[in-house]
């Protein structure tokens, strides 16, 4: 009895949200213990590749690496672009959470996978976690994890809609009775927004900016909707002049950012519209009462909730902590037997 309790206490069972932008790790009984960018810096010396940095350290290198180092995002557009690097990243994060000590019991791991991943990729992810020491690996679909994390009534016969706006994809799902009644995935998320900002300043101001700069602009002053005064705040952006090649700074307004983001934002609205059109009437009726819940980092884009509210006429709310919501839901699925039914073996 004592040992049983001791082992439970020492448990390193974990839940991992393997996102295209961020990986978040939750440990049973401890909650979220790690939240880092899904980036790996690979160094090649004399033709031999070696992991130089992972996570926060690797993201700092993005766009600034010398020829011998490459900062890679192994997951892109909601799919696994480089399975070998993804495997190294998973192992690195698991070991980081485990610490250098050895534990009396191998952990059980639940991994939330991008819904666009194929069965071959899912098996590869499962194998990576097994190789890193997991005794049992479960997989969970991202919209289900997001809905559990947001505290939606997924186990009840009540329809609810979750819209997870991640880095690579936006997943729209209608859930009821532990299952996905309808799901659709749009390959538009934070990355496409960054690209849209980048190409806007290139086209209109002849200024070349990096991915990291575009993301920073989006997070700091990005808006999904035209500001009420038609202008909003003014922003200074530094980059390289496309014409004469020298560094320069320009000034743009939030209204211009809103214009730049029109396309990705409309694609998200369109995804939600399609999901609503395909929802069974009884479930649709529930959504009118329950409203739509937004999760994922993209939910933090100022005004995105308002745009969706105007487009659908439904109540729209943002989950408490959109960036960790999926990991929290994955963690609850690991901890609470009520959710066991939503876990898949591969
Ligand atoms: N304040 C903000 N405003 C707009 N976007 C934001 C904000 N904060 C974070 N983001 C964006 O959210 C995205 C990351 O969200 P999240 O961590 O949910 O994605 P992910 O789970 O890794 O991706 P996916 O679910 O597609 O695999 C990034 O594109 C990031 O730039
Ligand atoms: Mg995600």
mmCIF file of N, CA and C in Angstrom, residues 170-271:
data_model
loop_
_atom_site.group_PDB
_atom_site.id
_atom_site.type_symbol
_atom_site.label_atom_id
_atom_site.label_comp_id
_atom_site.label_asym_id
_atom_site.label_seq_id
_atom_site.Cartn_x
_atom_site.Cartn_y
_atom_site.Cartn_z
ATOM 1 N N UNK A 170 -6.124 25.740 -38.073
ATOM 2 C CA UNK A 170 -7.266 26.076 -37.238
ATOM 3 C C UNK A 170 -8.193 24.877 -37.312
ATOM 4 N N UNK A 171 -8.478 24.312 -36.157
ATOM 5 C CA UNK A 171 -9.352 23.151 -36.111
ATOM 6 C C UNK A 171 -10.698 23.595 -35.581
ATOM 7 N N UNK A 172 -11.736 23.247 -36.322
ATOM 8 C CA UNK A 172 -13.081 23.578 -35.866
ATOM 9 C C UNK A 172 -13.776 22.254 -35.600
ATOM 10 N N UNK A 173 -14.356 22.096 -34.416
ATOM 11 C CA UNK A 173 -14.999 20.813 -34.119
ATOM 12 C C UNK A 173 -16.260 20.983 -33.308
ATOM 13 N N UNK A 174 -17.203 20.087 -33.574
ATOM 14 C CA UNK A 174 -18.422 20.024 -32.777
ATOM 15 C C UNK A 174 -18.324 18.726 -31.985
ATOM 16 N N UNK A 175 -18.458 18.838 -30.665
ATOM 17 C CA UNK A 175 -18.290 17.662 -29.808
ATOM 18 C C UNK A 175 -19.554 17.356 -29.043
ATOM 19 N N UNK A 176 -19.735 16.061 -28.807
ATOM 20 C CA UNK A 176 -20.845 15.611 -27.977
ATOM 21 C C UNK A 176 -20.548 14.180 -27.553
ATOM 22 N N UNK A 177 -20.894 13.817 -26.331
ATOM 23 C CA UNK A 177 -20.733 12.446 -25.846
ATOM 24 C C UNK A 177 -19.352 11.847 -26.127
ATOM 25 N N UNK A 178 -18.312 12.532 -25.714
ATOM 26 C CA UNK A 178 -16.919 12.086 -25.841
ATOM 27 C C UNK A 178 -16.455 11.888 -27.282
ATOM 28 N N UNK A 179 -17.183 12.398 -28.231
ATOM 29 C CA UNK A 179 -16.769 12.176 -29.608
ATOM 30 C C UNK A 179 -16.799 13.467 -30.420
ATOM 31 N N UNK A 180 -16.134 13.410 -31.578
ATOM 32 C CA UNK A 180 -16.154 14.554 -32.481
ATOM 33 C C UNK A 180 -17.293 14.325 -33.467
ATOM 34 N N UNK A 181 -18.365 15.099 -33.325
ATOM 35 C CA UNK A 181 -19.520 14.925 -34.206
ATOM 36 C C UNK A 181 -19.216 15.485 -35.588
ATOM 37 N N UNK A 182 -18.396 16.524 -35.619
ATOM 38 C CA UNK A 182 -17.979 17.080 -36.896
ATOM 39 C C UNK A 182 -16.648 17.770 -36.680
ATOM 40 N N UNK A 183 -15.757 17.632 -37.626
ATOM 41 C CA UNK A 183 -14.490 18.352 -37.489
ATOM 42 C C UNK A 183 -13.957 18.757 -38.851
ATOM 43 N N UNK A 184 -13.409 19.942 -38.902
ATOM 44 C CA UNK A 184 -12.777 20.385 -40.138
ATOM 45 C C UNK A 184 -11.516 21.151 -39.763
ATOM 46 N N UNK A 185 -10.537 21.068 -40.634
ATOM 47 C CA UNK A 185 -9.273 21.704 -40.333
ATOM 48 C C UNK A 185 -8.881 22.629 -41.485
ATOM 49 N N UNK A 186 -8.550 23.850 -41.173
ATOM 50 C CA UNK A 186 -8.130 24.814 -42.188
ATOM 51 C C UNK A 186 -6.634 25.029 -41.996
ATOM 52 N N UNK A 187 -5.894 24.986 -43.089
ATOM 53 C CA UNK A 187 -4.440 25.157 -42.950
ATOM 54 C C UNK A 187 -4.067 26.626 -42.814
ATOM 55 N N UNK A 188 -4.717 27.280 -41.917
ATOM 56 C CA UNK A 188 -4.438 28.693 -41.656
ATOM 57 C C UNK A 188 -4.390 28.879 -40.153
ATOM 58 N N UNK A 189 -3.329 29.507 -39.686
ATOM 59 C CA UNK A 189 -3.199 29.778 -38.263
ATOM 60 C C UNK A 189 -2.208 30.918 -38.098
ATOM 61 N N UNK A 190 -1.514 30.927 -36.971
ATOM 62 C CA UNK A 190 -0.563 31.997 -36.682
ATOM 63 C C UNK A 190 0.522 32.166 -37.743
ATOM 64 N N UNK A 191 1.020 31.057 -38.293
ATOM 65 C CA UNK A 191 2.099 31.160 -39.292
ATOM 66 C C UNK A 191 1.645 31.927 -40.522
ATOM 67 N N UNK A 192 0.427 31.617 -40.996
ATOM 68 C CA UNK A 192 -0.100 32.293 -42.188
ATOM 69 C C UNK A 192 -0.291 33.787 -41.890
ATOM 70 N N UNK A 193 -0.647 34.106 -40.639
ATOM 71 C CA UNK A 193 -0.800 35.519 -40.279
ATOM 72 C C UNK A 193 0.564 36.218 -40.350
ATOM 73 N N UNK A 194 1.594 35.545 -39.839
ATOM 74 C CA UNK A 194 2.951 36.121 -39.887
ATOM 75 C C UNK A 194 3.368 36.348 -41.344
ATOM 76 N N UNK A 195 3.107 35.341 -42.185
ATOM 77 C CA UNK A 195 3.460 35.454 -43.610
ATOM 78 C C UNK A 195 2.717 36.616 -44.246
ATOM 79 N N UNK A 196 1.435 36.761 -43.879
ATOM 80 C CA UNK A 196 0.619 37.832 -44.466
ATOM 81 C C UNK A 196 1.186 39.201 -44.099
ATOM 82 N N UNK A 197 1.646 39.348 -42.857
ATOM 83 C CA UNK A 197 2.235 40.625 -42.426
ATOM 84 C C UNK A 197 3.536 40.858 -43.187
ATOM 85 N N UNK A 198 4.348 39.799 -43.301
ATOM 86 C CA UNK A 198 5.616 39.889 -44.023
ATOM 87 C C UNK A 198 5.411 40.310 -45.466
ATOM 88 N N UNK A 199 4.452 39.694 -46.141
ATOM 89 C CA UNK A 199 4.297 40.035 -47.564
ATOM 90 C C UNK A 199 3.640 41.401 -47.735
ATOM 91 N N UNK A 200 2.842 41.809 -46.749
ATOM 92 C CA UNK A 200 2.231 43.148 -46.833
ATOM 93 C C UNK A 200 3.311 44.241 -46.798
ATOM 94 N N UNK A 201 4.235 44.156 -45.855
ATOM 95 C CA UNK A 201 5.260 45.210 -45.780
ATOM 96 C C UNK A 201 6.252 45.125 -46.946
ATOM 97 N N UNK A 202 6.395 43.922 -47.493
ATOM 98 C CA UNK A 202 7.290 43.781 -48.658
ATOM 99 C C UNK A 202 6.640 44.441 -49.875
ATOM 100 N N UNK A 203 5.361 44.132 -50.078
ATOM 101 C CA UNK A 203 4.643 44.669 -51.235
ATOM 102 C C UNK A 203 4.442 46.176 -51.164
ATOM 103 N N UNK A 204 4.042 46.646 -49.986
ATOM 104 C CA UNK A 204 3.658 48.050 -49.875
ATOM 105 C C UNK A 204 4.765 48.995 -49.416
ATOM 106 N N UNK A 205 5.816 48.448 -48.824
ATOM 107 C CA UNK A 205 6.868 49.321 -48.290
ATOM 108 C C UNK A 205 8.264 48.893 -48.714
ATOM 109 N N UNK A 206 8.337 47.901 -49.608
ATOM 110 C CA UNK A 206 9.635 47.403 -50.060
ATOM 111 C C UNK A 206 10.554 47.039 -48.907
ATOM 112 N N UNK A 207 9.958 46.521 -47.832
ATOM 113 C CA UNK A 207 10.770 46.179 -46.673
ATOM 114 C C UNK A 207 10.707 44.677 -46.433
ATOM 115 N N UNK A 208 11.885 44.091 -46.245
ATOM 116 C CA UNK A 208 11.962 42.658 -45.989
ATOM 117 C C UNK A 208 12.104 42.437 -44.487
ATOM 118 N N UNK A 209 11.184 41.672 -43.892
ATOM 119 C CA UNK A 209 11.323 41.372 -42.461
ATOM 120 C C UNK A 209 11.331 39.863 -42.253
ATOM 121 N N UNK A 210 11.921 39.438 -41.144
ATOM 122 C CA UNK A 210 12.001 37.997 -40.853
ATOM 123 C C UNK A 210 10.721 37.498 -40.201
ATOM 124 N N UNK A 211 10.642 36.150 -40.128
ATOM 125 C CA UNK A 211 9.473 35.492 -39.523
ATOM 126 C C UNK A 211 9.255 35.952 -38.080
ATOM 127 N N UNK A 212 10.358 36.037 -37.328
ATOM 128 C CA UNK A 212 10.262 36.378 -35.908
ATOM 129 C C UNK A 212 9.730 37.806 -35.716
ATOM 130 N N UNK A 213 10.175 38.714 -36.590
ATOM 131 C CA UNK A 213 9.698 40.106 -36.498
ATOM 132 C C UNK A 213 8.212 40.174 -36.810
ATOM 133 N N UNK A 214 7.804 39.473 -37.862
ATOM 134 C CA UNK A 214 6.381 39.480 -38.239
ATOM 135 C C UNK A 214 5.532 38.936 -37.093
ATOM 136 N N UNK A 215 6.011 37.878 -36.441
ATOM 137 C CA UNK A 215 5.251 37.288 -35.333
ATOM 138 C C UNK A 215 5.134 38.273 -34.170
ATOM 139 N N UNK A 216 6.249 38.978 -33.907
ATOM 140 C CA UNK A 216 6.248 39.940 -32.797
ATOM 141 C C UNK A 216 5.243 41.063 -33.058
ATOM 142 N N UNK A 217 5.203 41.538 -34.302
ATOM 143 C CA UNK A 217 4.255 42.611 -34.656
ATOM 144 C C UNK A 217 2.835 42.120 -34.423
ATOM 145 N N UNK A 218 2.558 40.900 -34.895
ATOM 146 C CA UNK A 218 1.211 40.329 -34.745
ATOM 147 C C UNK A 218 0.820 40.236 -33.276
ATOM 148 N N UNK A 219 1.739 39.734 -32.452
ATOM 149 C CA UNK A 219 1.410 39.548 -31.039
ATOM 150 C C UNK A 219 1.248 40.868 -30.308
ATOM 151 N N UNK A 220 2.070 41.845 -30.679
ATOM 152 C CA UNK A 220 2.014 43.112 -29.939
ATOM 153 C C UNK A 220 0.888 44.027 -30.391
ATOM 154 N N UNK A 221 0.692 44.153 -31.690
ATOM 155 C CA UNK A 221 -0.307 45.120 -32.166
ATOM 156 C C UNK A 221 -1.270 44.574 -33.206
ATOM 157 N N UNK A 222 -1.194 43.266 -33.468
ATOM 158 C CA UNK A 222 -2.061 42.680 -34.489
ATOM 159 C C UNK A 222 -3.538 42.832 -34.132
ATOM 160 N N UNK A 223 -4.360 43.076 -35.140
ATOM 161 C CA UNK A 223 -5.806 43.170 -34.928
ATOM 162 C C UNK A 223 -6.526 42.457 -36.064
ATOM 163 N N UNK A 224 -7.635 41.795 -35.719
ATOM 164 C CA UNK A 224 -8.390 41.045 -36.728
ATOM 165 C C UNK A 224 -9.395 41.953 -37.422
ATOM 166 N N UNK A 225 -9.614 43.115 -36.824
ATOM 167 C CA UNK A 225 -10.677 44.013 -37.297
ATOM 168 C C UNK A 225 -10.138 45.414 -37.474
ATOM 169 N N UNK A 226 -10.671 46.125 -38.420
ATOM 170 C CA UNK A 226 -10.268 47.509 -38.635
ATOM 171 C C UNK A 226 -10.526 48.328 -37.350
ATOM 172 N N UNK A 227 -9.550 49.092 -36.852
ATOM 173 C CA UNK A 227 -9.787 49.913 -35.650
ATOM 174 C C UNK A 227 -10.917 50.913 -35.900
ATOM 175 N N UNK A 228 -11.652 51.243 -34.834
ATOM 176 C CA UNK A 228 -12.834 52.104 -34.970
ATOM 177 C C UNK A 228 -12.507 53.445 -35.618
ATOM 178 N N UNK A 229 -11.328 53.999 -35.329
ATOM 179 C CA UNK A 229 -10.971 55.315 -35.902
ATOM 180 C C UNK A 229 -10.332 55.178 -37.288
ATOM 181 N N UNK A 230 -10.320 53.953 -37.816
ATOM 182 C CA UNK A 230 -9.775 53.713 -39.155
ATOM 183 C C UNK A 230 -8.256 53.771 -39.212
ATOM 184 N N UNK A 231 -7.595 53.859 -38.038
ATOM 185 C CA UNK A 231 -6.144 54.006 -38.026
ATOM 186 C C UNK A 231 -5.484 53.159 -36.927
ATOM 187 N N UNK A 232 -5.913 53.356 -35.690
ATOM 188 C CA UNK A 232 -5.324 52.615 -34.561
ATOM 189 C C UNK A 232 -3.945 53.126 -34.199
ATOM 190 N N UNK A 233 -3.187 52.266 -33.502
ATOM 191 C CA UNK A 233 -1.839 52.669 -33.077
ATOM 192 C C UNK A 233 -0.874 52.713 -34.256
ATOM 193 N N UNK A 234 0.252 53.409 -34.040
ATOM 194 C CA UNK A 234 1.294 53.470 -35.066
ATOM 195 C C UNK A 234 2.461 52.589 -34.616
ATOM 196 N N UNK A 235 3.042 51.863 -35.570
ATOM 197 C CA UNK A 235 4.111 50.918 -35.219
ATOM 198 C C UNK A 235 5.345 51.175 -36.077
ATOM 199 N N UNK A 236 6.520 51.038 -35.455
ATOM 200 C CA UNK A 236 7.776 51.155 -36.202
ATOM 201 C C UNK A 236 8.282 49.748 -36.482
ATOM 202 N N UNK A 237 8.662 49.512 -37.716
ATOM 203 C CA UNK A 237 9.169 48.185 -38.090
ATOM 204 C C UNK A 237 10.543 48.318 -38.733
ATOM 205 N N UNK A 238 11.474 47.468 -38.275
ATOM 206 C CA UNK A 238 12.813 47.496 -38.874
ATOM 207 C C UNK A 238 13.025 46.257 -39.733
ATOM 208 N N UNK A 239 13.739 46.458 -40.825
ATOM 209 C CA UNK A 239 14.029 45.329 -41.704
ATOM 210 C C UNK A 239 15.059 45.752 -42.735
ATOM 211 N N UNK A 240 15.067 45.047 -43.884
ATOM 212 C CA UNK A 240 16.041 45.385 -44.923
ATOM 213 C C UNK A 240 15.307 45.931 -46.140
ATOM 214 N N UNK A 241 15.815 47.050 -46.648
ATOM 215 C CA UNK A 241 15.193 47.661 -47.820
ATOM 216 C C UNK A 241 15.410 46.758 -49.037
ATOM 217 N N UNK A 242 14.311 46.503 -49.734
ATOM 218 C CA UNK A 242 14.363 45.587 -50.870
ATOM 219 C C UNK A 242 15.084 46.210 -52.068
ATOM 220 N N UNK A 243 15.038 47.543 -52.152
ATOM 221 C CA UNK A 243 15.605 48.224 -53.315
ATOM 222 C C UNK A 243 17.119 48.406 -53.188
ATOM 223 N N UNK A 244 17.567 49.025 -52.076
ATOM 224 C CA UNK A 244 19.013 49.244 -51.982
ATOM 225 C C UNK A 244 19.729 48.324 -50.982
ATOM 226 N N UNK A 245 18.964 47.415 -50.385
ATOM 227 C CA UNK A 245 19.589 46.388 -49.543
ATOM 228 C C UNK A 245 20.062 46.811 -48.164
ATOM 229 N N UNK A 246 19.832 48.062 -47.770
ATOM 230 C CA UNK A 246 20.319 48.478 -46.450
ATOM 231 C C UNK A 246 19.203 48.386 -45.400
ATOM 232 N N UNK A 247 19.597 48.277 -44.122
ATOM 233 C CA UNK A 247 18.574 48.230 -43.072
ATOM 234 C C UNK A 247 17.799 49.542 -43.023
ATOM 235 N N UNK A 248 16.486 49.476 -42.792
ATOM 236 C CA UNK A 248 15.719 50.715 -42.646
ATOM 237 C C UNK A 248 14.515 50.505 -41.734
ATOM 238 N N UNK A 249 13.914 51.611 -41.333
ATOM 239 C CA UNK A 249 12.754 51.534 -40.452
ATOM 240 C C UNK A 249 11.585 52.233 -41.122
ATOM 241 N N UNK A 250 10.389 51.627 -41.012
ATOM 242 C CA UNK A 250 9.194 52.272 -41.563
ATOM 243 C C UNK A 250 8.133 52.388 -40.463
ATOM 244 N N UNK A 251 7.108 53.157 -40.741
ATOM 245 C CA UNK A 251 6.018 53.311 -39.780
ATOM 246 C C UNK A 251 4.734 52.862 -40.450
ATOM 247 N N UNK A 252 3.990 51.998 -39.781
ATOM 248 C CA UNK A 252 2.683 51.615 -40.316
ATOM 249 C C UNK A 252 1.635 51.693 -39.202
ATOM 250 N N UNK A 253 0.382 51.542 -39.581
ATOM 251 C CA UNK A 253 -0.691 51.643 -38.580
ATOM 252 C C UNK A 253 -1.344 50.276 -38.362
ATOM 253 N N UNK A 254 -2.102 50.212 -37.260
ATOM 254 C CA UNK A 254 -2.822 48.972 -36.970
ATOM 255 C C UNK A 254 -3.843 48.669 -38.058
ATOM 256 N N UNK A 255 -4.381 49.715 -38.673
ATOM 257 C CA UNK A 255 -5.356 49.512 -39.746
ATOM 258 C C UNK A 255 -4.692 48.752 -40.897
ATOM 259 N N UNK A 256 -3.411 49.069 -41.139
ATOM 260 C CA UNK A 256 -2.705 48.374 -42.214
ATOM 261 C C UNK A 256 -2.457 46.903 -41.857
ATOM 262 N N UNK A 257 -2.205 46.656 -40.564
ATOM 263 C CA UNK A 257 -2.026 45.262 -40.117
ATOM 264 C C UNK A 257 -3.353 44.509 -40.301
ATOM 265 N N UNK A 258 -4.452 45.173 -39.951
ATOM 266 C CA UNK A 258 -5.773 44.540 -40.102
ATOM 267 C C UNK A 258 -6.003 44.192 -41.565
ATOM 268 N N UNK A 259 -5.598 45.088 -42.439
ATOM 269 C CA UNK A 259 -5.743 44.852 -43.884
ATOM 270 C C UNK A 259 -4.895 43.643 -44.299
ATOM 271 N N UNK A 260 -3.661 43.618 -43.780
ATOM 272 C CA UNK A 260 -2.760 42.505 -44.111
ATOM 273 C C UNK A 260 -3.332 41.170 -43.643
ATOM 274 N N UNK A 261 -4.055 41.185 -42.516
ATOM 275 C CA UNK A 261 -4.573 39.935 -41.940
ATOM 276 C C UNK A 261 -5.942 39.518 -42.470
ATOM 277 N N UNK A 262 -6.488 40.304 -43.395
ATOM 278 C CA UNK A 262 -7.830 40.011 -43.904
ATOM 279 C C UNK A 262 -7.961 38.581 -44.402
ATOM 280 N N UNK A 263 -6.983 38.157 -45.216
ATOM 281 C CA UNK A 263 -7.101 36.838 -45.842
ATOM 282 C C UNK A 263 -7.088 35.692 -44.823
ATOM 283 N N UNK A 264 -6.061 35.609 -43.956
ATOM 284 C CA UNK A 264 -6.106 34.515 -42.983
ATOM 285 C C UNK A 264 -7.321 34.569 -42.056
ATOM 286 N N UNK A 265 -7.724 35.770 -41.653
ATOM 287 C CA UNK A 265 -8.885 35.870 -40.756
ATOM 288 C C UNK A 265 -10.153 35.391 -41.476
ATOM 289 N N UNK A 266 -10.315 35.768 -42.748
ATOM 290 C CA UNK A 266 -11.493 35.313 -43.496
ATOM 291 C C UNK A 266 -11.501 33.802 -43.650
ATOM 292 N N UNK A 267 -10.306 33.219 -43.827
ATOM 293 C CA UNK A 267 -10.241 31.757 -43.985
ATOM 294 C C UNK A 267 -10.720 31.067 -42.709
ATOM 295 N N UNK A 268 -10.409 31.645 -41.561
ATOM 296 C CA UNK A 268 -10.849 31.066 -40.284
ATOM 297 C C UNK A 268 -12.372 31.192 -40.159
ATOM 298 N N UNK A 269 -12.883 32.367 -40.505
ATOM 299 C CA UNK A 269 -14.334 32.580 -40.453
ATOM 300 C C UNK A 269 -15.044 31.586 -41.367
ATOM 301 N N UNK A 270 -14.463 31.363 -42.554
ATOM 302 C CA UNK A 270 -15.048 30.445 -43.523
ATOM 303 C C UNK A 270 -15.089 29.012 -42.966
ATOM 304 N N UNK A 271 -14.012 28.616 -42.291
ATOM 305 C CA UNK A 271 -13.961 27.280 -41.680
ATOM 306 C C UNK A 271 -15.079 27.106 -40.661
#
